[in-house]
Coordinates of C-alpha atoms and ligand atoms in Angstrom, one line a residue:
M178 CA -85.4 0.0 -114.5
P179 CA -88.8 -0.5 -116.1
V180 CA -90.7 -3.5 -114.8
Y181 CA -93.6 -5.6 -116.1
T182 CA -95.2 -8.5 -114.3
P183 CA -98.0 -10.2 -116.3
P184 CA -101.2 -9.5 -114.3
L185 CA -102.3 -13.2 -114.4
R186 CA -104.3 -13.1 -111.2
D187 CA -106.3 -10.1 -112.4
I188 CA -106.9 -11.7 -115.8
R189 CA -108.2 -14.9 -114.2
F190 CA -110.3 -12.8 -111.8
V191 CA -112.0 -11.1 -114.7
L192 CA -112.5 -14.1 -116.9
F193 CA -113.5 -16.7 -114.3
E194 CA -114.9 -14.9 -111.3
L195 CA -116.4 -11.8 -112.9
L196 CA -117.5 -13.1 -116.3
D197 CA -117.9 -16.8 -115.6
A198 CA -116.0 -17.6 -118.8
A199 CA -116.0 -21.3 -118.1
S200 CA -119.7 -21.6 -118.6
E201 CA -119.4 -19.3 -121.7
F202 CA -116.8 -21.7 -123.1
S203 CA -118.9 -24.7 -122.3
Q204 CA -121.4 -23.6 -125.0
L205 CA -118.8 -23.1 -127.7
P206 CA -117.3 -25.8 -129.9
P207 CA -114.6 -27.0 -130.3
H208 CA -113.4 -26.7 -126.7
P209 CA -116.5 -26.9 -124.5
D210 CA -114.4 -28.4 -121.6
L211 CA -111.9 -25.5 -121.5
D212 CA -111.4 -24.8 -117.8
E213 CA -109.6 -22.3 -115.7
D214 CA -106.6 -24.5 -115.2
T215 CA -106.0 -25.0 -118.9
V216 CA -106.5 -21.3 -119.6
S217 CA -104.2 -20.4 -116.8
Q218 CA -101.4 -22.6 -118.1
V219 CA -101.7 -21.0 -121.6
L220 CA -101.7 -17.5 -120.1
D221 CA -98.7 -18.3 -117.8
E222 CA -96.7 -19.2 -120.8
G223 CA -97.9 -16.2 -122.8
G224 CA -97.0 -14.0 -119.8
K225 CA -93.5 -15.4 -119.7
F226 CA -93.0 -14.8 -123.4
A227 CA -94.3 -11.2 -123.0
S228 CA -92.2 -10.3 -119.9
E229 CA -89.0 -12.3 -120.7
V230 CA -88.7 -12.0 -124.4
L231 CA -90.7 -9.0 -125.6
Y232 CA -90.3 -6.5 -122.8
P233 CA -86.5 -6.3 -122.9
L234 CA -86.8 -5.6 -126.6
N235 CA -89.2 -2.6 -126.1
P236 CA -86.6 0.1 -125.5
V237 CA -84.4 -1.5 -128.1
G238 CA -87.1 -1.1 -130.7
D239 CA -87.7 2.5 -129.6
R240 CA -84.1 3.5 -129.8
E241 CA -83.2 1.6 -133.0
G242 CA -86.4 1.8 -135.0
C243 CA -86.6 0.0 -138.4
Q244 CA -84.0 0.4 -141.1
F245 CA -84.9 1.0 -144.8
D246 CA -82.5 0.1 -147.6
P247 CA -83.4 2.3 -150.6
A248 CA -81.4 0.1 -152.9
T249 CA -83.4 -3.0 -152.3
G250 CA -86.6 -1.6 -150.7
N251 CA -86.0 -4.0 -147.8
V252 CA -86.8 -3.1 -144.2
T253 CA -85.0 -4.6 -141.2
A254 CA -86.8 -4.6 -137.9
P255 CA -84.9 -3.7 -134.7
A256 CA -82.4 -6.2 -133.3
G257 CA -84.1 -9.1 -131.6
F258 CA -87.5 -8.6 -133.2
R259 CA -87.1 -11.3 -135.8
D260 CA -85.8 -13.8 -133.4
A261 CA -88.7 -13.1 -131.0
Y262 CA -91.1 -13.6 -133.8
Q263 CA -89.6 -16.9 -134.7
Q264 CA -90.0 -18.0 -131.1
F265 CA -93.6 -16.8 -131.2
V266 CA -94.3 -18.9 -134.3
A267 CA -92.4 -21.9 -133.1
A268 CA -94.6 -21.9 -129.9
G269 CA -97.8 -21.9 -132.0
W270 CA -99.1 -18.6 -130.6
P271 CA -100.4 -17.1 -133.9
S272 CA -102.8 -20.1 -134.3
L273 CA -104.4 -19.8 -130.8
A274 CA -107.8 -18.5 -131.8
C275 CA -107.8 -19.6 -135.4
D276 CA -110.0 -22.1 -137.2
P277 CA -108.8 -25.8 -136.8
A278 CA -109.8 -26.3 -140.5
F279 CA -106.7 -24.2 -141.4
G280 CA -104.4 -25.4 -138.7
G281 CA -105.7 -23.2 -135.8
Q282 CA -106.2 -24.3 -132.2
G283 CA -109.8 -23.0 -132.2
L284 CA -109.4 -21.5 -128.7
P285 CA -111.7 -18.5 -127.7
M286 CA -111.1 -14.9 -128.7
A287 CA -111.3 -14.1 -125.0
L288 CA -108.1 -16.1 -124.4
N289 CA -106.4 -14.5 -127.4
N290 CA -107.4 -11.1 -126.2
A291 CA -105.9 -11.7 -122.7
L292 CA -102.7 -12.9 -124.4
Y293 CA -102.6 -9.7 -126.5
E294 CA -103.1 -7.5 -123.4
M295 CA -99.8 -8.9 -122.1
L296 CA -98.0 -8.7 -125.5
N297 CA -99.0 -5.1 -125.8
S298 CA -97.9 -4.2 -122.3
A299 CA -94.5 -5.7 -123.1
N300 CA -94.0 -4.3 -126.6
Q301 CA -96.8 -2.7 -128.7
A302 CA -94.6 -2.1 -131.7
W303 CA -93.6 -5.7 -132.0
T304 CA -97.1 -7.0 -131.3
M305 CA -98.5 -5.1 -134.2
Y306 CA -96.8 -7.6 -136.6
P307 CA -98.8 -10.6 -135.5
G308 CA -101.8 -8.5 -134.6
L309 CA -102.3 -7.3 -138.1
S310 CA -101.8 -10.8 -139.4
H311 CA -104.7 -12.0 -137.3
G312 CA -106.9 -9.3 -138.8
A313 CA -105.9 -10.3 -142.3
Y314 CA -106.7 -13.9 -141.3
E315 CA -110.2 -13.0 -140.1
C316 CA -110.9 -11.0 -143.3
L317 CA -109.9 -13.8 -145.6
H318 CA -111.6 -16.3 -143.5
A319 CA -114.9 -14.4 -143.8
H320 CA -114.6 -13.3 -147.4
G321 CA -112.0 -15.3 -149.3
T322 CA -112.7 -17.8 -152.0
P323 CA -112.1 -21.5 -151.1
Q324 CA -108.9 -21.2 -153.1
Q325 CA -107.7 -18.0 -151.4
K326 CA -108.4 -19.6 -148.0
A327 CA -106.4 -22.7 -148.9
Q328 CA -103.6 -20.6 -150.2
Y329 CA -103.2 -18.0 -147.5
L330 CA -105.0 -19.1 -144.3
P331 CA -102.6 -21.9 -143.2
K332 CA -99.6 -19.6 -143.6
L333 CA -101.3 -16.8 -141.7
V334 CA -102.5 -19.2 -139.0
S335 CA -99.0 -20.7 -138.5
G336 CA -97.4 -17.2 -138.6
E337 CA -95.1 -18.1 -141.4
W338 CA -96.6 -15.2 -143.4
T339 CA -97.8 -11.9 -141.9
G340 CA -100.6 -9.6 -143.1
T341 CA -101.3 -5.9 -143.6
M342 CA -104.2 -3.7 -144.3
C343 CA -103.6 -1.1 -147.1
L344 CA -106.3 1.5 -147.1
T345 CA -104.7 5.0 -146.5
E346 CA -103.4 7.1 -149.4
P347 CA -101.8 10.6 -149.2
H348 CA -105.1 12.4 -150.0
C349 CA -107.4 9.9 -148.4
G350 CA -107.5 8.8 -144.8
T351 CA -110.8 9.0 -143.0
D352 CA -112.7 9.5 -146.2
L353 CA -111.9 6.3 -148.1
G354 CA -114.3 7.3 -150.8
L355 CA -111.5 9.5 -152.2
L356 CA -109.1 6.6 -152.8
K357 CA -107.5 6.4 -156.3
T358 CA -105.6 3.1 -156.4
R359 CA -106.7 1.3 -159.6
A360 CA -107.2 -2.4 -160.3
V361 CA -107.4 -3.6 -163.9
P362 CA -108.9 -7.1 -164.7
Q363 CA -106.7 -9.6 -166.5
A364 CA -107.7 -12.5 -168.7
D365 CA -106.5 -15.0 -166.1
G366 CA -108.9 -13.7 -163.5
S367 CA -106.2 -11.7 -161.6
Y368 CA -105.9 -7.9 -161.5
R369 CA -103.1 -5.4 -162.1
I370 CA -103.1 -2.9 -159.3
T371 CA -101.4 0.5 -159.4
G372 CA -101.3 3.2 -156.7
A373 CA -99.6 4.7 -153.7
K374 CA -100.5 3.8 -150.1
I375 CA -99.1 5.5 -147.0
F376 CA -98.8 4.7 -143.3
I377 CA -99.0 1.0 -143.8
S378 CA -98.1 -0.8 -140.6
A379 CA -95.8 -3.8 -141.0
G380 CA -95.9 -3.1 -144.8
E381 CA -92.3 -4.4 -145.2
H382 CA -90.0 -6.2 -142.7
D383 CA -87.8 -9.2 -142.2
L384 CA -89.8 -11.1 -139.7
S385 CA -91.7 -13.5 -142.1
A386 CA -91.1 -15.3 -145.4
N387 CA -94.0 -13.5 -147.1
I388 CA -96.4 -10.6 -146.5
V389 CA -100.1 -10.8 -147.5
H390 CA -101.4 -7.3 -148.2
L391 CA -105.1 -6.6 -148.3
V392 CA -105.5 -3.6 -150.6
L393 CA -108.4 -1.4 -151.3
A394 CA -108.6 -0.3 -155.0
R395 CA -111.1 0.8 -157.6
L396 CA -112.2 -1.3 -160.6
P397 CA -112.6 0.5 -164.0
G398 CA -115.9 2.3 -164.2
A399 CA -116.6 1.8 -160.5
P400 CA -119.0 4.3 -158.9
E401 CA -117.4 7.3 -157.1
G402 CA -117.1 7.3 -153.4
T403 CA -117.2 4.3 -151.0
R404 CA -119.6 2.4 -153.1
G405 CA -116.9 1.8 -155.7
I406 CA -114.2 0.3 -153.6
S407 CA -113.1 -3.3 -154.0
L408 CA -110.7 -5.5 -151.9
F409 CA -107.7 -7.4 -153.2
V410 CA -105.2 -9.8 -151.8
V411 CA -101.8 -8.8 -153.0
P412 CA -98.9 -11.0 -151.7
K413 CA -95.4 -9.7 -151.6
F414 CA -94.2 -13.0 -153.2
L415 CA -96.7 -14.9 -155.4
P416 CA -97.5 -18.3 -153.9
Q417 CA -96.3 -21.2 -155.9
A418 CA -98.3 -24.4 -156.5
D419 CA -96.5 -26.1 -153.5
G420 CA -97.4 -23.1 -151.3
T421 CA -93.9 -21.7 -151.0
P422 CA -93.3 -18.0 -151.9
G423 CA -92.4 -17.6 -155.6
E424 CA -92.0 -14.6 -157.9
R425 CA -91.5 -11.1 -156.3
N426 CA -94.7 -9.0 -156.8
A427 CA -94.6 -5.3 -157.7
I428 CA -95.7 -4.0 -154.3
R429 CA -92.7 -2.4 -152.6
C430 CA -91.8 -0.1 -149.8
G431 CA -90.7 3.3 -151.0
A432 CA -89.8 4.8 -147.6
L433 CA -90.4 4.5 -143.9
E434 CA -92.3 7.2 -141.9
H435 CA -90.4 8.8 -139.0
K436 CA -92.9 9.1 -136.1
M437 CA -93.6 9.9 -132.5
G438 CA -93.8 6.4 -131.1
I439 CA -94.0 2.7 -132.0
H440 CA -90.6 3.0 -133.6
G441 CA -90.1 -0.7 -133.7
N442 CA -93.1 -1.1 -136.1
A443 CA -92.4 -0.4 -139.8
T444 CA -94.8 2.3 -141.0
C445 CA -94.4 2.1 -144.7
Q446 CA -95.1 4.0 -147.9
M447 CA -96.1 1.2 -150.3
N448 CA -96.0 1.6 -154.1
L449 CA -98.0 -0.7 -156.3
D450 CA -96.9 -0.7 -159.8
D451 CA -99.0 -3.2 -161.8
A452 CA -98.9 -5.5 -158.8
S453 CA -100.8 -8.8 -159.2
G454 CA -103.8 -9.1 -157.0
W455 CA -106.9 -11.1 -156.6
L456 CA -110.4 -9.9 -155.7
V457 CA -111.7 -10.7 -152.2
G458 CA -115.4 -10.7 -151.9
E459 CA -117.7 -9.0 -154.4
P460 CA -116.7 -6.1 -156.7
D461 CA -117.4 -2.7 -155.2
R462 CA -118.1 -4.3 -151.8
G463 CA -114.6 -4.1 -150.6
L464 CA -115.3 -1.8 -147.6
N465 CA -117.8 -4.3 -146.4
A466 CA -115.2 -7.1 -146.5
M467 CA -112.5 -4.9 -145.0
F468 CA -114.8 -4.0 -142.1
V469 CA -114.2 -7.5 -140.7
M470 CA -110.5 -6.7 -140.4
M471 CA -111.2 -3.1 -139.2
N472 CA -113.6 -4.3 -136.5
A473 CA -111.1 -6.9 -135.2
A474 CA -108.4 -4.3 -135.4
R475 CA -110.6 -1.8 -133.4
L476 CA -110.8 -4.1 -130.4
G477 CA -107.1 -4.9 -131.0
V478 CA -106.3 -1.2 -130.7
G479 CA -108.2 -1.0 -127.5
M480 CA -106.1 -3.9 -126.2
Q481 CA -102.9 -2.0 -127.2
S482 CA -104.0 0.8 -124.9
L483 CA -105.1 -1.5 -122.1
G484 CA -101.6 -3.1 -122.3
L485 CA -99.9 0.3 -122.0
T486 CA -102.2 1.4 -119.2
E487 CA -101.3 -1.6 -117.2
V488 CA -97.6 -1.4 -117.7
A489 CA -97.6 2.4 -117.0
Y490 CA -99.5 1.7 -113.8
Q491 CA -97.2 -1.0 -112.6
N492 CA -94.1 1.1 -113.1
A493 CA -95.6 4.2 -111.4
A494 CA -96.8 2.1 -108.5
A495 CA -93.3 0.5 -108.0
Y496 CA -91.7 3.9 -108.2
A497 CA -94.2 5.5 -105.8
R498 CA -93.4 2.9 -103.2
E499 CA -89.7 3.6 -103.4
R500 CA -89.2 7.3 -104.1
L501 CA -88.8 9.3 -100.9
Q502 CA -90.0 12.9 -100.9
G503 CA -91.6 14.9 -98.2
R504 CA -93.7 13.8 -95.3
S505 CA -97.2 12.6 -95.2
L506 CA -99.6 15.4 -94.3
G507 CA -100.9 13.3 -91.4
G508 CA -97.4 12.8 -89.9
A509 CA -94.4 10.7 -90.9
K510 CA -95.2 7.2 -92.2
A511 CA -91.5 6.1 -92.5
A512 CA -90.0 7.9 -89.5
D513 CA -86.8 5.9 -89.7
R514 CA -86.1 7.2 -93.2
P515 CA -85.2 10.7 -94.4
A516 CA -88.6 11.2 -96.0
D517 CA -91.8 9.2 -96.7
P518 CA -92.3 7.3 -100.0
I519 CA -94.5 9.4 -102.3
V520 CA -97.2 6.8 -102.3
V521 CA -98.4 8.4 -99.0
H522 CA -99.5 11.6 -100.7
P523 CA -103.1 11.9 -101.6
D524 CA -102.6 13.3 -105.1
V525 CA -99.9 10.6 -106.0
R526 CA -102.6 8.1 -105.0
R527 CA -105.1 9.8 -107.2
M528 CA -102.8 9.5 -110.2
L529 CA -102.0 5.8 -109.4
L530 CA -105.6 4.9 -108.9
T531 CA -106.7 6.7 -112.1
A532 CA -104.3 4.5 -114.1
R533 CA -105.3 1.4 -112.2
A534 CA -109.0 2.0 -112.5
Y535 CA -108.7 2.5 -116.2
A536 CA -106.7 -0.7 -116.5
E537 CA -109.2 -2.7 -114.4
G538 CA -112.3 -1.3 -116.0
G539 CA -110.7 -1.7 -119.4
R540 CA -109.9 -5.3 -118.7
A541 CA -113.4 -6.2 -117.6
F542 CA -115.0 -4.3 -120.5
S543 CA -112.7 -5.7 -123.2
S544 CA -112.9 -9.3 -121.9
Y545 CA -116.6 -9.1 -121.9
L546 CA -116.6 -7.8 -125.5
A547 CA -114.2 -10.7 -126.5
L548 CA -116.6 -13.2 -124.9
M549 CA -119.4 -11.6 -126.9
L550 CA -117.3 -12.1 -130.1
D551 CA -116.9 -15.7 -129.2
R552 CA -120.7 -16.0 -128.8
E553 CA -121.2 -14.2 -132.1
H554 CA -119.0 -16.6 -133.9
G555 CA -119.4 -19.8 -132.1
H556 CA -122.7 -20.2 -130.3
P557 CA -125.0 -22.9 -131.7
D558 CA -128.2 -20.8 -131.3
A559 CA -128.7 -18.2 -134.1
A560 CA -130.7 -15.9 -131.9
V561 CA -127.9 -15.8 -129.3
R562 CA -125.4 -15.2 -132.1
Q563 CA -127.4 -12.2 -133.4
E564 CA -127.8 -10.7 -129.9
A565 CA -124.1 -11.0 -129.3
A566 CA -123.4 -9.5 -132.8
D567 CA -125.5 -6.4 -131.9
E568 CA -123.6 -5.9 -128.6
V569 CA -120.3 -6.3 -130.4
A570 CA -121.4 -3.7 -133.0
L571 CA -122.5 -1.3 -130.2
L572 CA -119.5 -1.7 -127.9
T573 CA -116.6 -2.0 -130.4
P574 CA -116.3 1.8 -131.1
V575 CA -116.4 2.3 -127.3
A576 CA -113.6 -0.2 -126.8
K577 CA -111.5 1.5 -129.4
A578 CA -112.0 5.2 -128.4
F579 CA -112.7 5.0 -124.6
L580 CA -109.8 2.7 -123.9
T581 CA -107.4 4.6 -126.0
D582 CA -108.4 8.0 -124.6
N583 CA -108.1 6.6 -121.1
A584 CA -104.7 5.2 -121.8
W585 CA -103.5 8.6 -122.8
I586 CA -104.8 10.0 -119.5
A587 CA -103.4 7.0 -117.5
C588 CA -100.0 7.0 -119.1
S589 CA -99.7 10.7 -118.6
E590 CA -100.7 10.4 -114.9
A591 CA -98.3 7.5 -114.5
L592 CA -95.5 9.6 -116.0
Q593 CA -96.4 12.4 -113.7
V594 CA -95.9 10.1 -110.7
F595 CA -92.2 10.0 -111.6
G596 CA -91.9 13.8 -111.7
G597 CA -88.9 14.9 -113.8
H598 CA -87.7 11.3 -114.0
G599 CA -90.8 10.4 -116.0
Y600 CA -89.7 12.8 -118.7
I601 CA -86.3 11.2 -118.9
A602 CA -86.0 8.2 -121.3
E603 CA -84.3 5.9 -118.8
W604 CA -87.5 5.0 -117.0
G605 CA -89.5 4.1 -120.1
M606 CA -92.5 6.2 -119.2
E607 CA -92.1 8.7 -122.0
Q608 CA -91.9 5.9 -124.5
T609 CA -95.2 4.5 -123.1
L610 CA -96.9 7.9 -123.5
R611 CA -95.5 8.4 -127.1
D612 CA -96.5 4.8 -128.1
A613 CA -100.0 5.4 -126.6
R614 CA -100.8 8.4 -128.7
I615 CA -101.2 6.6 -132.1
N616 CA -104.0 4.5 -130.7
M617 CA -106.3 7.4 -130.6
I618 CA -105.6 8.1 -134.3
Y619 CA -105.4 4.9 -136.4
E620 CA -108.2 2.4 -137.2
G621 CA -110.5 5.4 -137.5
T622 CA -109.8 8.4 -135.3
N623 CA -111.6 8.5 -132.0
T624 CA -113.9 11.2 -133.5
I625 CA -114.9 8.7 -136.2
Q626 CA -115.5 6.0 -133.6
S627 CA -117.8 8.4 -131.7
L628 CA -119.8 9.2 -134.9
D629 CA -120.0 5.5 -135.7
L630 CA -121.4 4.9 -132.2
L631 CA -123.9 7.7 -132.1
A632 CA -125.1 7.8 -135.7
R633 CA -124.8 4.2 -136.9
K634 CA -125.0 2.1 -133.8
V635 CA -127.5 4.2 -131.7
L636 CA -129.6 6.7 -133.7
A637 CA -129.9 4.5 -136.8
D638 CA -131.9 1.9 -134.9
N639 CA -133.6 4.4 -132.6
G640 CA -131.5 3.2 -129.7
A641 CA -132.6 -0.5 -129.9
K642 CA -129.1 -2.0 -129.4
L643 CA -128.4 0.5 -126.6
R644 CA -131.6 -0.3 -124.9
R645 CA -130.9 -4.1 -125.1
F646 CA -127.5 -3.6 -123.4
G647 CA -129.2 -1.2 -121.0
A648 CA -131.7 -3.9 -120.0
K649 CA -128.8 -6.1 -118.9
V650 CA -127.4 -3.2 -116.8
Q651 CA -130.8 -2.5 -115.3
A652 CA -131.5 -6.1 -114.5
F653 CA -128.2 -6.3 -112.6
A654 CA -129.0 -3.0 -110.8
E655 CA -132.4 -4.2 -109.8
A656 CA -131.2 -7.6 -108.6
K657 CA -128.6 -6.0 -106.4
A658 CA -130.7 -3.0 -105.2
G659 CA -131.6 -4.8 -102.0
D660 CA -128.0 -5.1 -100.8
P661 CA -127.1 -1.9 -98.8
R662 CA -123.4 -2.6 -99.4
M663 CA -124.0 -2.2 -103.1
A664 CA -125.9 1.2 -102.8
A665 CA -122.7 3.2 -103.6
F666 CA -122.4 1.4 -106.9
I667 CA -126.0 0.9 -107.9
A668 CA -127.4 4.4 -107.3
P669 CA -124.9 6.2 -109.6
L670 CA -125.2 3.4 -112.2
A671 CA -129.0 3.7 -112.4
D672 CA -128.8 7.5 -112.4
L673 CA -126.4 7.5 -115.3
G674 CA -128.5 5.0 -117.2
D675 CA -131.5 7.4 -116.9
K676 CA -129.5 10.4 -117.9
L677 CA -128.0 8.5 -120.9
G678 CA -131.5 7.5 -122.1
K679 CA -132.7 11.1 -122.0
L680 CA -129.5 12.4 -123.6
T681 CA -129.8 10.0 -126.4
M682 CA -133.4 11.1 -127.1
E683 CA -132.5 14.7 -127.0
I684 CA -129.6 14.4 -129.4
G685 CA -131.7 12.2 -131.7
M686 CA -134.4 14.9 -131.9
K687 CA -131.9 17.7 -132.5
A688 CA -130.0 15.7 -135.1
Q689 CA -133.2 15.2 -137.1
Q690 CA -133.2 19.0 -137.6
D691 CA -129.5 19.5 -138.0
R692 CA -126.9 16.7 -138.6
D693 CA -124.2 18.9 -137.1
E694 CA -125.9 18.4 -133.7
A695 CA -124.8 14.7 -133.8
G696 CA -121.3 15.7 -134.8
A697 CA -121.1 18.2 -132.0
A698 CA -122.4 15.7 -129.4
A699 CA -120.6 12.5 -130.5
V700 CA -117.3 12.7 -128.6
P701 CA -118.7 13.5 -125.2
Y702 CA -121.5 11.1 -125.9
L703 CA -119.1 8.2 -126.4
R704 CA -117.3 9.0 -123.2
V705 CA -120.6 8.9 -121.3
V706 CA -121.4 5.5 -122.8
G707 CA -117.9 4.3 -121.9
H708 CA -118.3 5.5 -118.3
W709 CA -121.7 3.9 -118.0
A710 CA -120.3 0.6 -119.2
F711 CA -117.4 0.9 -116.8
A712 CA -119.7 1.8 -113.9
Y713 CA -121.6 -1.4 -114.7
F714 CA -118.5 -3.6 -114.7
F715 CA -117.1 -1.9 -111.5
A716 CA -120.5 -2.6 -109.8
R717 CA -120.1 -6.2 -110.8
I718 CA -116.5 -6.3 -109.6
A719 CA -117.6 -4.8 -106.3
R720 CA -120.3 -7.5 -106.0
V721 CA -117.8 -10.3 -106.5
A722 CA -115.2 -8.7 -104.2
L723 CA -117.4 -7.6 -101.3
D724 CA -117.7 -10.9 -99.3
R725 CA -114.1 -11.8 -99.6
A726 CA -112.9 -8.3 -99.0
E727 CA -114.9 -8.3 -95.7
G728 CA -113.2 -11.6 -95.0
G729 CA -109.9 -9.8 -95.1
D730 CA -108.5 -11.0 -98.5
D731 CA -106.2 -8.2 -99.8
F732 CA -106.7 -9.0 -103.4
Y733 CA -110.4 -8.4 -103.1
K734 CA -110.0 -5.4 -100.7
A735 CA -107.9 -3.7 -103.5
K736 CA -110.6 -4.6 -106.1
L737 CA -113.2 -2.9 -103.9
A738 CA -111.1 0.1 -103.2
V739 CA -110.4 0.7 -106.9
A740 CA -114.1 0.3 -107.7
R741 CA -115.0 2.9 -105.0
F742 CA -112.3 5.3 -106.3
Y743 CA -113.7 4.9 -109.8
V744 CA -117.3 5.8 -108.8
E745 CA -116.3 8.7 -106.6
R746 CA -113.5 10.2 -108.6
L747 CA -113.7 9.3 -112.3
L748 CA -117.4 8.7 -112.9
P749 CA -118.4 12.3 -112.0
E750 CA -116.7 13.4 -115.3
T751 CA -120.0 12.3 -116.9
A752 CA -121.8 15.4 -115.4
M753 CA -119.5 17.7 -117.4
L754 CA -119.7 15.5 -120.5
I755 CA -123.5 15.5 -120.5
R756 CA -123.5 19.3 -120.3
Q757 CA -121.0 19.4 -123.2
A758 CA -123.1 17.0 -125.3
R759 CA -126.3 18.9 -124.6
S760 CA -124.7 22.3 -125.3
G761 CA -125.2 21.6 -129.0
A762 CA -123.5 22.7 -132.2
G763 CA -124.1 26.5 -131.7
S764 CA -120.8 27.5 -130.2
L765 CA -118.9 25.2 -132.5
M766 CA -120.4 26.4 -135.7
A767 CA -120.9 30.1 -135.0
M768 CA -117.5 31.3 -136.1
D769 CA -117.1 31.8 -139.8
E770 CA -114.6 29.4 -141.4
T771 CA -112.4 32.3 -142.6
L772 CA -111.8 33.3 -139.0
F773 CA -110.0 30.1 -138.1
Ligands
FAD8 C1 -98.3 5.0 -137.3 C2 -99.5 4.9 -138.2 C3 -99.9 3.6 -138.6 C4 -100.9 3.4 -139.5 N1 -101.2 2.2 -140.0 C5 -102.1 2.1 -141.0 C6 -102.3 0.8 -141.7 O1 -101.7 -0.2 -141.3 N2 -103.1 0.8 -142.8 C7 -103.8 1.9 -143.2 O2 -104.5 1.8 -144.2 N3 -103.7 3.1 -142.6 C8 -102.9 3.2 -141.5 N4 -102.7 4.4 -140.8 C9 -103.5 5.5 -141.3 C10 -104.6 5.9 -140.2 O3 -105.6 5.0 -140.2 C11 -105.1 7.3 -140.6 O4 -104.0 8.2 -140.3 C12 -106.3 7.7 -139.9 O5 -107.4 6.9 -140.4 C13 -106.7 9.2 -140.1 O6 -106.6 9.5 -141.5 P1 -105.7 10.8 -141.9 O7 -104.4 10.7 -141.2 O8 -105.7 11.0 -143.3 O9 -106.5 12.0 -141.2 P2 -107.7 12.8 -141.8 O10 -108.7 11.9 -142.3 O11 -107.2 13.9 -142.7 O12 -108.3 13.5 -140.5 C14 -107.8 14.7 -139.9 C15 -108.6 15.1 -138.7 O13 -110.0 15.4 -139.2 C16 -110.9 14.6 -138.5 N5 -112.0 14.2 -139.5 C17 -111.8 13.8 -140.7 N6 -113.0 13.5 -141.3 C18 -114.0 13.8 -140.3 C19 -115.4 13.8 -140.3 N7 -116.1 13.3 -141.3 N8 -116.0 14.2 -139.2 C20 -115.3 14.6 -138.1 N9 -114.0 14.7 -138.1 C21 -113.3 14.3 -139.2 C22 -110.2 13.4 -138.0 O14 -110.8 12.8 -136.9 C23 -108.8 14.0 -137.7 O15 -108.8 14.6 -136.4 C24 -101.7 4.6 -139.9 C25 -101.3 5.8 -139.4 C26 -100.2 6.0 -138.6 C27 -99.9 7.4 -138.2

């Protein structure tokens, strides 16, 4: 039977021992006195909801999927999903990190993020419904008119209504400049919107009373390409003066996609046929406004993968302790039993530790990023806000791509721990692997994240943001250099920092001559940056764990062991990645297109 125990102790360790979240929170209104006890209580409750309500629904959603009724265009989510959503709303979870001006609780993103790790471990497909709503909330909060905010935000905050993002069209995925959906202005200030969207997550379902679609479309005469795209809010039901859902709008689901994983989430083809919509933000600046939602969603996708990595690890570890096969190479470990548990075998340990290291590194990295988001949005000092915003911009594509690639590796290794039983549906591992695959694709494929990192976040400012984060890493390394117990962590961290600096300069120079050089280097480059950031957080984890591990505390001994494994077994991947990134575009571009 699949198992999931919310990793509350690990989350508290990261937030309060590693990242000193309490002092971060103390500088942020409206909850400067938020302490570990309060956060723990909230997370305990969230963990219970995830493990007791959502996790049992995970295989149900996978088996049943969503049902589409062509006669009505209605979509029914799998059994239990609606009820779980109502419980989620009744408990006030959607409002956790939202603005009190619109009914939110104003708690930090870092707390919301930790909640979402657990929800995603338990049931990624279900969690996408409230996850997308939060993105829609952030977008309207940043760019909506006062009237739009008053109309939509309280409903999104309470969770009564859910949200979507409608970008993709059949001929237009990565390249949004190709999009064709049209918006025609009306005398009353609204727009009539017509077009076809595909792959829209949570586009139609029976969980909420209304669905707030954020739709990209073109105004008449708009410039070609991405400079001519505007953003519109298009509700499923038009809100009435009293705030209740009124007339049905002409945005309807035409079909559901049949797909590899996340079966419990409705992936919809959406048809807009003169649907009523209202402009959000400025005309032709829709992508700019949508980026608020896309950036939030990118960290959100990283959290989906962190959740899956954790649950995959937990199941593989439980199985490895029980499954008896073969004897330990060093002599029987369980002589009273017919064979030893497979956890004695070095390679089974490698697989388990790989998954665990990617979970622990990912938790530290993403929690740090969430705290930077809290600083960016809530710190009273504008300079601190700007510095945090720069780090968020730099690290968001890494969170999206590195965590999702790692989850694919981790879930595959965890499945392998089960041998043939991993491939059989009963144990839930094959669902985890199938669910994990989409995270590398949507919200901008991981290739696009790596181009964003290298071209827009690093080369565009001559490496300024990277150097500022690097200065933090270096300051830590220098401060700990005198402790011989830290040498195993600090030396590889400093070495990789040097190599990354040189690699960045080399790619930057080559890319000035030939832009394909950036495209050829981007994917391995992002993985190098991801490993560098993880090496930094594992060194910090080791620093916190060392004294207590030496005192014999098992929790900290395990933290130290995982950090050592990471440095010795996973970090060396960077040597290969750097060689790949340096090898340039030549071998990729040499073959004529017609020969593919
Ligand atoms: C289950 C699911 C849910 C989704 N949910 C939503 C949603 O809620 N809302 C929404 O709007 N969309 C959604 N999407 C769409 C998703 O965001 C797109 O599939 C994704 O952005 C890629 O677009 P595409 O599929 O058209 O692939 P393409 O853009 O055709 O890309 C194909 C391949 O080419 C590569 N490529 C493309 N351009 C470049 C380039 N310039 N440089 C290098 N490589 C390039 C890509 O990385 C990819 O490997 C969803 C998709 C799925 C499958």
